[in-house]
Short mmCIF file of C-alpha atoms and ligand atoms in Angstrom, two decimals:
data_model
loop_
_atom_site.label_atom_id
_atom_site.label_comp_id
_atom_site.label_asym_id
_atom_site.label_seq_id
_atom_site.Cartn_x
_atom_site.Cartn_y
_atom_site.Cartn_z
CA UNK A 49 95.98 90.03 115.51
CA UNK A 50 93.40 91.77 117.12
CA UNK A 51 89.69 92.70 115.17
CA UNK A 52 87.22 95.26 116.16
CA UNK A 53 84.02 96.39 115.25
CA UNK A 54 84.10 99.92 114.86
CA UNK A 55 80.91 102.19 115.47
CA UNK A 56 81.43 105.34 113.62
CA UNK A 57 78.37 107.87 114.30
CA UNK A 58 77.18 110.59 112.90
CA UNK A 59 77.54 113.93 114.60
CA UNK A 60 74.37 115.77 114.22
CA UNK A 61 74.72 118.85 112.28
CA UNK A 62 73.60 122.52 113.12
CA UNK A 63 71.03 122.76 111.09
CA UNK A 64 68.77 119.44 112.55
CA UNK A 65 65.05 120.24 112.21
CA UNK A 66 61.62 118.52 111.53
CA UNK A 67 60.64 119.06 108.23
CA UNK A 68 58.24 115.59 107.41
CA UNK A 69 60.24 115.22 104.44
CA UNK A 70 60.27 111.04 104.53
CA UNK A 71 57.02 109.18 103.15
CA UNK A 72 57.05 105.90 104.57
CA UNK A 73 58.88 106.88 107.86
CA UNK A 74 56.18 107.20 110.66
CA UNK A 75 58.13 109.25 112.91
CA UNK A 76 59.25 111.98 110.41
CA UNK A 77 55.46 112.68 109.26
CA UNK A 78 54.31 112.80 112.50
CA UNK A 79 56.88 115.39 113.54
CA UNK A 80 56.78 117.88 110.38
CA UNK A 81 56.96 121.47 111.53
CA UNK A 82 57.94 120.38 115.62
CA UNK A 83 60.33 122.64 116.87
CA UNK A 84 63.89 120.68 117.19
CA UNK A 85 66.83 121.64 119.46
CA UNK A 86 70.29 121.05 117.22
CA UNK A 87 72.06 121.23 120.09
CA UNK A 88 70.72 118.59 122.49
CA UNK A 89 70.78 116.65 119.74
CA UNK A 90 74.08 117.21 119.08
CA UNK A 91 75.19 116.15 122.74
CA UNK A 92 72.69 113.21 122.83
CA UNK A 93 74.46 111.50 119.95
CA UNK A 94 78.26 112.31 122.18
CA UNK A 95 76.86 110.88 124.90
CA UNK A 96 76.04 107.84 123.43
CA UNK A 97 79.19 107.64 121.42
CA UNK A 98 81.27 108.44 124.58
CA UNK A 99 79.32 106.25 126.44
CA UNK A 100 80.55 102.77 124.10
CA UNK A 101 83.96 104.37 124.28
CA UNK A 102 84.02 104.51 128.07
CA UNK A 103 82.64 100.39 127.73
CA UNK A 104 86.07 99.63 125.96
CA UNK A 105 84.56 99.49 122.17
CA UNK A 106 86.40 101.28 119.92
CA UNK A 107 84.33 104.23 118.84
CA UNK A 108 84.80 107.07 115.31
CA UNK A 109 83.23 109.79 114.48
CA UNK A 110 81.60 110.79 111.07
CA UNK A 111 81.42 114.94 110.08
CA UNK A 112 77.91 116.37 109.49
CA UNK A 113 77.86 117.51 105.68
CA UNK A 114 77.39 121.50 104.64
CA UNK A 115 73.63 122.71 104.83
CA UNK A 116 71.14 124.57 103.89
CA UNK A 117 73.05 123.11 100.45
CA UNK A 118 74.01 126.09 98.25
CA UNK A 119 75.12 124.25 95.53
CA UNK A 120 71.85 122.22 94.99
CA UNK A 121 69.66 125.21 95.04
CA UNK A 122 71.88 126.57 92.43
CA UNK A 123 71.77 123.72 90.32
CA UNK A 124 67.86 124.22 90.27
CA UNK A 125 68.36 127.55 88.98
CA UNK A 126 68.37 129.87 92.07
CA UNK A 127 71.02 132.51 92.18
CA UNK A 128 73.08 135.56 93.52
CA UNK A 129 74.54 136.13 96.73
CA UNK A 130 73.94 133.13 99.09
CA UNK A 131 71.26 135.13 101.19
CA UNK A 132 69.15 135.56 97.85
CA UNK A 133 69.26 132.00 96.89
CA UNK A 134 68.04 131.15 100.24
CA UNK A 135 65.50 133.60 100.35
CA UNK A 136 64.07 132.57 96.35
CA UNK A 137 64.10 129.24 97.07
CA UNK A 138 62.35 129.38 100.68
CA UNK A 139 59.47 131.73 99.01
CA UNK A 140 58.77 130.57 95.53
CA UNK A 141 59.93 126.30 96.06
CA UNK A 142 59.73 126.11 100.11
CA UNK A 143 59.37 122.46 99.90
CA UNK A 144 62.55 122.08 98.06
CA UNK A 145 64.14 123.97 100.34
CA UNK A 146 63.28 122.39 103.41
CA UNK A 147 64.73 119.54 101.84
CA UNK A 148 68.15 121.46 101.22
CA UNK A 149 68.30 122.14 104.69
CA UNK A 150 68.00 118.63 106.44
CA UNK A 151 70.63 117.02 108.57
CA UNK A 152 69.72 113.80 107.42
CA UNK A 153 73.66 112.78 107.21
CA UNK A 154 73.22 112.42 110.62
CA UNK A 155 71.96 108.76 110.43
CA UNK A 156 75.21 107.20 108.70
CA UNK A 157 74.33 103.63 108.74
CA UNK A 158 72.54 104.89 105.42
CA UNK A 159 75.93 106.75 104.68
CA UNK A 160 77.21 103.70 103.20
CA UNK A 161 77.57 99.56 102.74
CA UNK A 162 81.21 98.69 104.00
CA UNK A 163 82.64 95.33 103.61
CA UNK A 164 85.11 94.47 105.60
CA UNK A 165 88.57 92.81 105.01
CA UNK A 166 88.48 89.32 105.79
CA UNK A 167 85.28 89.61 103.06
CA UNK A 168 86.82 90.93 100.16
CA UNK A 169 88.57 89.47 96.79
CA UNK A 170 91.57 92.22 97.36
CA UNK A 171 91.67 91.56 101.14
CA UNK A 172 90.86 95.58 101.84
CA UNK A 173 87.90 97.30 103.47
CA UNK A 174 85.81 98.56 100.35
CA UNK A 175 83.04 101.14 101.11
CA UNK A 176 80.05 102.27 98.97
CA UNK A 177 78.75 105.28 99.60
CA UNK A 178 74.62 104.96 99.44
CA UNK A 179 72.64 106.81 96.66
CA UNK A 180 69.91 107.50 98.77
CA UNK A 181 68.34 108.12 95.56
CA UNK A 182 64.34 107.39 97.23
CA UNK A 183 64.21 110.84 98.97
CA UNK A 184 65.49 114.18 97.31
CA UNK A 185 66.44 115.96 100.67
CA UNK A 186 69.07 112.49 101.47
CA UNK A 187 69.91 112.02 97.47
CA UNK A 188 72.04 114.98 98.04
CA UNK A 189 74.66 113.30 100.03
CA UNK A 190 76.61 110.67 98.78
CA UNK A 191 79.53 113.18 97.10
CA UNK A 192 80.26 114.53 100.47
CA UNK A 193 79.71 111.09 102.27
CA UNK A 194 82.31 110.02 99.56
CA UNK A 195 84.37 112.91 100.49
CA UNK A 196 84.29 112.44 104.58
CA UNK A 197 85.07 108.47 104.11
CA UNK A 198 88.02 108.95 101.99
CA UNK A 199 89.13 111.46 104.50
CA UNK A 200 88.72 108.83 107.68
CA UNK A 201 89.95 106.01 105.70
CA UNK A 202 92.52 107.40 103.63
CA UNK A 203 94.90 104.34 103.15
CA UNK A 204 94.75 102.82 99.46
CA UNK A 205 96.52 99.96 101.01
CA UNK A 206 93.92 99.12 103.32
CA UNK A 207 90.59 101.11 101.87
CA UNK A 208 89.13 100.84 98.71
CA UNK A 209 86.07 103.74 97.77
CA UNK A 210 83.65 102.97 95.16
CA UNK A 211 81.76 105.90 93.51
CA UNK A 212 77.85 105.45 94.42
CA UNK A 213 75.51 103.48 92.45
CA UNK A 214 73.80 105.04 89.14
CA UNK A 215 71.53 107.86 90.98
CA UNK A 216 68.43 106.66 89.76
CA UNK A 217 65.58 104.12 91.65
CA UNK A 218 66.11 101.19 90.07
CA UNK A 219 69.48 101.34 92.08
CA UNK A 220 68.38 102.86 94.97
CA UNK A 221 70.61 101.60 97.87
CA UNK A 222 70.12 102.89 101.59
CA UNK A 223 73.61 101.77 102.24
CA UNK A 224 74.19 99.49 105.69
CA UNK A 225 69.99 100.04 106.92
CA UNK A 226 69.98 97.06 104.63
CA UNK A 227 73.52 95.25 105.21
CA UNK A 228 73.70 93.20 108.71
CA UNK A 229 76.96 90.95 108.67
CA UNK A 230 77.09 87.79 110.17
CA UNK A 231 80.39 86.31 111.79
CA UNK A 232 81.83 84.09 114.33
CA UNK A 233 85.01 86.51 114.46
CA UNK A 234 85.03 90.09 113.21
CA UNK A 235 88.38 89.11 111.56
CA UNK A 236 86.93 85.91 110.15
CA UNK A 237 85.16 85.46 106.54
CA UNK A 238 81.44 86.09 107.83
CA UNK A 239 77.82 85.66 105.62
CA UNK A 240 76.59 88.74 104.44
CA UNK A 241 72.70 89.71 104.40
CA UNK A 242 71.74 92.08 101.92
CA UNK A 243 68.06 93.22 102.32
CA UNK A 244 65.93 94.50 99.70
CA UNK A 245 62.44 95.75 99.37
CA UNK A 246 61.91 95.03 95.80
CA UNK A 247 62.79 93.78 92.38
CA UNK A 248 63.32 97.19 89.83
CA UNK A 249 63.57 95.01 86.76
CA UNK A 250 60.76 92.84 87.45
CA UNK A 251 57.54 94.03 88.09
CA UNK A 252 55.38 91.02 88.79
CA UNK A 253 57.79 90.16 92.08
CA UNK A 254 55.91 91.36 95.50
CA UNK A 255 56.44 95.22 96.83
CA UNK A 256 55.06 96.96 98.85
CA UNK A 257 51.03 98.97 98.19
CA UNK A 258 51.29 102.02 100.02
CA UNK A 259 55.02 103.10 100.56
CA UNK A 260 58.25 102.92 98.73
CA UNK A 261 60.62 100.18 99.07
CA UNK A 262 63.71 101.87 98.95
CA UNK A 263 66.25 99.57 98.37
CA UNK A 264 66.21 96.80 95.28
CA UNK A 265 67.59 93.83 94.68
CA UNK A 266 69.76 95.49 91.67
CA UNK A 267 71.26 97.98 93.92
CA UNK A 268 72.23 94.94 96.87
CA UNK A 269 73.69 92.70 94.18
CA UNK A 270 75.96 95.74 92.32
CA UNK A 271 77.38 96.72 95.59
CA UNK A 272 78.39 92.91 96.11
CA UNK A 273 80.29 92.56 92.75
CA UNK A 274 82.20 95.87 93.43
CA UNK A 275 83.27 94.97 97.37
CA UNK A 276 84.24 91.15 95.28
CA UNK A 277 82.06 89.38 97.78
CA UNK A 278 81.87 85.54 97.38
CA UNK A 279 78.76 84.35 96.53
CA UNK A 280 78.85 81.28 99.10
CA UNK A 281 79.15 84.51 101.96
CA UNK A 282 76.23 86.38 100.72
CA UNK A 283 72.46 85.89 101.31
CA UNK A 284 70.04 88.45 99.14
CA UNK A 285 66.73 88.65 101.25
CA UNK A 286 63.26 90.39 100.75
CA UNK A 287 61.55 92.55 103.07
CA UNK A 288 58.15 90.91 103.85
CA UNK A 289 56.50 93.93 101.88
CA UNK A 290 53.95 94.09 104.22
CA UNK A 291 56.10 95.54 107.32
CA UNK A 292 57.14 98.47 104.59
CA UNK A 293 53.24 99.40 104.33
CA UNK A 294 53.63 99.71 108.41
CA UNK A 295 56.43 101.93 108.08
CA UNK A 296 59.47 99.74 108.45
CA UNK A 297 61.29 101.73 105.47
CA UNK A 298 64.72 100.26 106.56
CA UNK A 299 65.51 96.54 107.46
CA UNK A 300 67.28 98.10 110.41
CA UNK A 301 64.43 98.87 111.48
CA UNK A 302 62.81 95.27 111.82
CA UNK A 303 66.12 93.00 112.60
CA UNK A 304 69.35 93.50 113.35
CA UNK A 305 72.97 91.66 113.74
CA UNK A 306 76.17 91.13 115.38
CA UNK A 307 78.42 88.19 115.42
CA UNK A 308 76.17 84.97 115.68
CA UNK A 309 73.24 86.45 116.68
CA UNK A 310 70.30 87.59 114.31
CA UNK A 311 67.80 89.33 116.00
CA UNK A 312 64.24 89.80 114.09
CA UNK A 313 60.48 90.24 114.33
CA UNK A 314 58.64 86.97 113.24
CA UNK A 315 57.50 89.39 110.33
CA UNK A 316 60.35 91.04 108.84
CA UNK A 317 61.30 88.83 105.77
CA UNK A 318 59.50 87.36 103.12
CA UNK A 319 59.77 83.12 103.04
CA UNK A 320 61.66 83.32 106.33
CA UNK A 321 62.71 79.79 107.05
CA UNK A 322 64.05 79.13 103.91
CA UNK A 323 66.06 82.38 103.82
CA UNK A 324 67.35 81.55 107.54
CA UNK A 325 67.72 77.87 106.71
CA UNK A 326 70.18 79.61 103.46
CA UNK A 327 72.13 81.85 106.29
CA UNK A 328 72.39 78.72 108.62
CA UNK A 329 73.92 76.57 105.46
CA UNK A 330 76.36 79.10 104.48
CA UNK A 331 77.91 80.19 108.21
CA UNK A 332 78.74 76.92 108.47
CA UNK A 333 78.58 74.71 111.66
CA UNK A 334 79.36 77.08 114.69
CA UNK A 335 76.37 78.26 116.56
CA UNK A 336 73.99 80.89 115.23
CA UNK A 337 71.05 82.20 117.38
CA UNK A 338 68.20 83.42 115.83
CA UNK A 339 66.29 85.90 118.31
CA UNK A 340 62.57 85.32 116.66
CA UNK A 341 60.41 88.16 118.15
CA UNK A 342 57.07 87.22 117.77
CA UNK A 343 53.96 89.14 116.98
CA UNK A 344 52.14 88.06 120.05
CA UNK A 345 55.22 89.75 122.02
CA UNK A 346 55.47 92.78 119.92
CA UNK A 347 53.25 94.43 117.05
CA UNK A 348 55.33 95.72 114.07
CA UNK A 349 53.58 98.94 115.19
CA UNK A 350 55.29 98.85 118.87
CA UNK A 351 58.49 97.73 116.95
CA UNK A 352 58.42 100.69 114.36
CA UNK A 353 57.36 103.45 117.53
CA UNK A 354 60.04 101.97 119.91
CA UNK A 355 62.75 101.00 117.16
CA UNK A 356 63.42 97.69 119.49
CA UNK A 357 65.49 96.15 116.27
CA UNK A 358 67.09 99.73 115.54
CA UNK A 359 68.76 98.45 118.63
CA UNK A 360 72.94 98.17 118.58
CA UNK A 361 73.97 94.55 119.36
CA UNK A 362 77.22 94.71 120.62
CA UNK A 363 80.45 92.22 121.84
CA UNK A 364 81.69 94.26 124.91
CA UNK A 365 85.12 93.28 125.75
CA UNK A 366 84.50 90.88 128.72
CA UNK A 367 82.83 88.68 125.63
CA UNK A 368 79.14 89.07 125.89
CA UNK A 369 76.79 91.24 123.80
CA UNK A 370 74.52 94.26 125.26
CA UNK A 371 71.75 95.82 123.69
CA UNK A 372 71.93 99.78 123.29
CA UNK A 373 68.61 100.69 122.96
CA UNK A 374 66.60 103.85 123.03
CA UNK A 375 64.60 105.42 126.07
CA UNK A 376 61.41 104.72 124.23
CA UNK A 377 62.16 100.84 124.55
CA UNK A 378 61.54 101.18 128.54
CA UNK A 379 58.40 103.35 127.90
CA UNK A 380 56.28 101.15 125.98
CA UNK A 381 54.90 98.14 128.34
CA UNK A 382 55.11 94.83 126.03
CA UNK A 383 58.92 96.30 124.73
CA UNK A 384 60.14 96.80 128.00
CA UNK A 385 58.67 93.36 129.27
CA UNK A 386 60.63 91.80 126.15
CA UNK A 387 64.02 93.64 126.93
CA UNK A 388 63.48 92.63 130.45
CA UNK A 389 63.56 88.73 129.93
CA UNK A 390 65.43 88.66 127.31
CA UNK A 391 69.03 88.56 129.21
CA UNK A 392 67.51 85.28 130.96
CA UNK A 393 67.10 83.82 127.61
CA UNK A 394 69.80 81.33 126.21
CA UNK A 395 71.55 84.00 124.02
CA UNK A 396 74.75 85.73 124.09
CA UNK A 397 73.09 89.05 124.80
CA UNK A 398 73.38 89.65 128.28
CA UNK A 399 72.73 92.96 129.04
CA UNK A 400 70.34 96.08 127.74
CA UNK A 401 71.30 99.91 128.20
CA UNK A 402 69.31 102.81 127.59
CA UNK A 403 70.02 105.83 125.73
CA UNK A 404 67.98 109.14 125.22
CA UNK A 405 68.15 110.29 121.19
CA UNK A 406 64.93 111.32 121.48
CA UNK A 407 65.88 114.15 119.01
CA UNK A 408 66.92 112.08 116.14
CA UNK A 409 64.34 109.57 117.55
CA UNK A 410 61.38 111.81 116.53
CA UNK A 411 62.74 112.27 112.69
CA UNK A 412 62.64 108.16 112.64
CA UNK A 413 66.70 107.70 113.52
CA UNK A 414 67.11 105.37 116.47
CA UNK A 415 70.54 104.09 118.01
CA UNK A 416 71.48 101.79 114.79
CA UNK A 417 70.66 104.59 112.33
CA UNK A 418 72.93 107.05 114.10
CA UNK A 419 76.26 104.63 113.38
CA UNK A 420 78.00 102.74 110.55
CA UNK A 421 79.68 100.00 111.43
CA UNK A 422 83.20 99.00 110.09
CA UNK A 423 84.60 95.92 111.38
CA UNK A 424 88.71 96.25 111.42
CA UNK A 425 91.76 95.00 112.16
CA UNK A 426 94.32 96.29 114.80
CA UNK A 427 96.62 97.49 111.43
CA UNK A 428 93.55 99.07 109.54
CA UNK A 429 92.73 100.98 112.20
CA UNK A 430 96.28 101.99 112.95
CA UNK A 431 95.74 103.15 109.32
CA UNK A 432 92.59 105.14 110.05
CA UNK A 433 92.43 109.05 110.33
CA UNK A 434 93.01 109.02 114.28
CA UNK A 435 91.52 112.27 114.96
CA UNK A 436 87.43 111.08 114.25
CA UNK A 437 88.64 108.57 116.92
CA UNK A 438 86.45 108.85 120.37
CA UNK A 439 88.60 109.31 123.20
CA UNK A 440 88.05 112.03 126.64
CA UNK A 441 89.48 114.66 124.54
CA UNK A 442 87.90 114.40 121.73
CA UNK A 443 85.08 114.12 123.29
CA UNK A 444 85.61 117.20 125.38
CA UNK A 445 86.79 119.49 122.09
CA UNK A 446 83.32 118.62 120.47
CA UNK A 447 81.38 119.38 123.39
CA UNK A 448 82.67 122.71 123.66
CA UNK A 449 82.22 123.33 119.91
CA UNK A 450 78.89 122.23 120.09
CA UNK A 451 78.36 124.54 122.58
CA UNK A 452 80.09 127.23 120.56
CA UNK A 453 78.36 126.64 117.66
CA UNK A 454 75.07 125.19 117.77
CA UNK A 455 71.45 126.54 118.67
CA UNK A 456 69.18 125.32 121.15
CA UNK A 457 65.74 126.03 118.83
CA UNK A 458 65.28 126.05 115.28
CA UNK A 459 61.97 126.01 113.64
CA UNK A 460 61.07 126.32 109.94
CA UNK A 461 61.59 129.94 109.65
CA UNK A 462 65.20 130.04 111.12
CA UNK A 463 66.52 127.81 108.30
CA UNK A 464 66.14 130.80 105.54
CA UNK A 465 68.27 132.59 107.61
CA UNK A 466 71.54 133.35 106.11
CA UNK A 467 73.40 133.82 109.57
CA UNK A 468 72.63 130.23 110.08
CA UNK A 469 74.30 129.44 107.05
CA UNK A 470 76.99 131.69 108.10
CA UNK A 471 76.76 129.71 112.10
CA UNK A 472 76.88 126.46 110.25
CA UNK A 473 79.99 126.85 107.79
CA UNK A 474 82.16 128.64 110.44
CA UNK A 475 81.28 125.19 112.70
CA UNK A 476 82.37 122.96 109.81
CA UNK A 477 85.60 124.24 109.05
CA UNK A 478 86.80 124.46 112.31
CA UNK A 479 85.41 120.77 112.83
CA UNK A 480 87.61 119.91 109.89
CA UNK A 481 90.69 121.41 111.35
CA UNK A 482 89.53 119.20 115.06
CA UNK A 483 89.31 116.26 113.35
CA UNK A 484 91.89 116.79 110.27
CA UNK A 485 89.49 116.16 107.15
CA UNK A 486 91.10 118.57 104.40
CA UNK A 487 88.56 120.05 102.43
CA UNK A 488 85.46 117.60 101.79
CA UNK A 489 82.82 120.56 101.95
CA UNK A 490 81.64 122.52 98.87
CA UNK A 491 82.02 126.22 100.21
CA UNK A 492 86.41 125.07 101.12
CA UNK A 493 86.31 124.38 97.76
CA UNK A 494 85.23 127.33 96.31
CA UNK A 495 85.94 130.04 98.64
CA UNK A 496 82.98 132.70 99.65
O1 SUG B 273 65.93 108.57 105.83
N1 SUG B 273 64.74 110.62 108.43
C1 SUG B 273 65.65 109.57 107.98
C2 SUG B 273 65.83 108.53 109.06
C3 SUG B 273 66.90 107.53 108.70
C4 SUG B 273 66.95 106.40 109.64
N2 SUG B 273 67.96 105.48 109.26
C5 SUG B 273 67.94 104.15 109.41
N3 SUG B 273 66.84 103.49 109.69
N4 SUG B 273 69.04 103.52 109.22
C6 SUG B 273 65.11 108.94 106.70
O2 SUG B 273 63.90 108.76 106.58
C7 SUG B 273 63.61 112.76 108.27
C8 SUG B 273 63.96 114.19 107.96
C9 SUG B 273 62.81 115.13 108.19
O3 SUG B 273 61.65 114.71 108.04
O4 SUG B 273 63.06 116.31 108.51
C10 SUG B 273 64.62 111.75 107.75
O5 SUG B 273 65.28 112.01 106.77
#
């Protein structure tokens, strides 16, 4: 039977804007209060998912969640019609309601940790939907995310859906930003890395000084008893805690996976060779190449401005891998020079390809972020909802409703608008008709 791995990205949502809501991530304090265009950002994310389709991978497509988020401003006590819980909120907590307008579900390789088949006790795909419990503006999405994946992967035969860990720190889990898989065959048993940044119940283990760790041990050891991992296929790993001070707040965004390739900076784990020499022992004997990036090649800093490891490794379907990285790869000198040799190296990656996401980009969400990965077999995704599947049509319907939809400017002041609210529901439900979801959004649920 035939295995895939399935990219399944986030489609930006209409209400995408810089708001610096994410200590610890560079790119979204730098940007707080930049003007953003929901629109191109939008289309940069189709073209990119369009763009793997039209290689031959098999491509999905996860639904933006409902914001500026109603129902959490009323749970914090604001109230009336909509319009006067956005305006309360925007004048007397504007903060909080900055935060209850991101489009932070854009970036779904933090929607949740999948494991898939050939992994699990029960011999089905089991996903858990991250807490995100570290920020407040993305700890308001794991219900919906819940919602939207049983909705894709609706099978009980074939999916399993575990509720999200306890919402609380000590269990903070960023979902897949922390999960890399390693495997010789999608459809084989592979060795799964689980990366954390620290240890909640123990104090006196290393963290990080200046910003959070986001994901613990706890959280990366609870999500392998409920997916009924083995322990001989799973490797727990620490961030070296000193990359999270330089604002690497997601493993994803120092090293990244596919297949039998691990590709990392020399600086993104802590006690490295024993950790690797651990992954080595449990993969077994086929060959694994580990893509050391050294410091002398690239800074952390050039790593965490160009997102070189937020990089998609991928198996095209001729057999060798390509790199999908962003624009900003090619425009910083010692990156590009990397990316330029590295096809010459003795590695199956073969080939880079650049992609502009400069909008998601500048709020710290490179290639990687944008997509969850779900590796599958022919029959699961037979099984799988076929209309968040990318194909020319598809591709063409959300285009247009983009275009129907969406603005092209949107700065702080636009988000306490209530037409926007009005803008943004109208473009959900209709997306859930396009791409057959039910009702996974608050307002279907409890009509206006
Ligand atoms: O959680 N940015 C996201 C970026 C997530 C990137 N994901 C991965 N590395 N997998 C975050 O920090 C910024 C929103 C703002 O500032 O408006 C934000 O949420």
């Amino acid at each position: 039977m035939r295995q895939y791995e399935v990219n399944f990205d986030g489609l930006v949502g209409p209400t995408h804007n810089y708001a610096g809501l994410s200590v610890g991530n560079v790119a979204s304090q730098s940007n707080a209060n930049a003007v953003s265009n929901p629109k191109q950002a939008a289309k940069q994310g189709l073209t990119k998912m369009k763009a793997l389709a039209d290689m031959g991978m098999k491509q999905g497509v996860l639904a933006p969640q409902e914001r500026p988020d109603i129902a959490a401003l009323r749970r914090i006590g604001f109230t009336g019609s909509d319009a006067r819980v956005l305006a309360l909120a925007a004048q007397q907590a504007p903060q909080v309601f900055l935060a209850c307008c991101s489009a932070s579900s854009m970036w779904t390789a933090n929607a949740a940790t999948v494991s898939p088949s050939a992994d699990t006790a029960d011999g089905r795909i089991h996903f858990t939907p991250a807490n995100l419990t570290n920020k407040f503006h993305r700890s308001l999405e794991p219900a919906v995310t819940g919602n939207i994946l049983r909705a894709t992967f609706s099978s009980e035969k074939h999916f399993a859906h575990h509720m999200h860990l306890p919402d609380n720190d000590h269990f903070g889990d960023e979902g897949a930003a922390n999960h890399t898989r390693l495997c010789s065959d999608y459809g084989r048993a592979g060795v799964e890395l689980f990366v954390y940044g620290r240890c909640a119940f123990d104090s006196r283990k290393p963290a990080p000084k200046r910003y959070p760790a986001r994901q613990t041990l706890e959280a990366c050891q609870a999500v392998a008893r409920l997916h009924g991992l083995d322990n001989e296929n799973v490797v727990f790993i620490q961030q070296n805690p000193d990359v999270i001070d330089q604002g690497v707040f997601h493993n994803d965004v120092i090293s990244v996976g596919n297949q039998n390739v691990l590709f990392y900076h020399e600086q993104a784990f802590l006690n490295t060779r024993s950790v690797l020499n651990e992954v080595q022992a449990k993969f077994g004997d086929s060959p694994l190449h580990f893509i050391e990036v050294p410091t002398t090649s690239v800074t952390v800093l050039d790593a965490v401005s160009t997102y070189l490891f937020n990089t998609q490794i991928i198996t095209l379907p001729e057999g060798h891998m390509a790199i999908i990285a962003p624009t900003e790869c090619q425009e910083n000198p010692s990156v590009n020079a990397y990316l330029e040799q590295l096809p010459a190296m003795n590695t199956p990656i073969k080939e880079v390809k650049y992609f502009d996401v400069k909008q998601s980009m500048k709020n710290g969400g490179g290639p990687a972020c944008l997509r969850l990965r779900v590796a599958m077999t022919e029959q699961e995704l037979a099984a799988t909802n076929p209309h968040t599947l990318m194909n020319d049509m598809l591709f063409a319907r959300l285009n247009q409703w983009v275009d129907k939809h969406y603005r092209d400017r949107l700065s702080e002041d636009d988000l306490r608008d209530p037409t926007l609210l009005n803008e943004s529901r109208t473009a959900l439900d209709e997306l859930t008709q396009i791409m057959k979801l039910g009702s996974v959004y608050p307002f279907q649920q409890t009509p206006l």
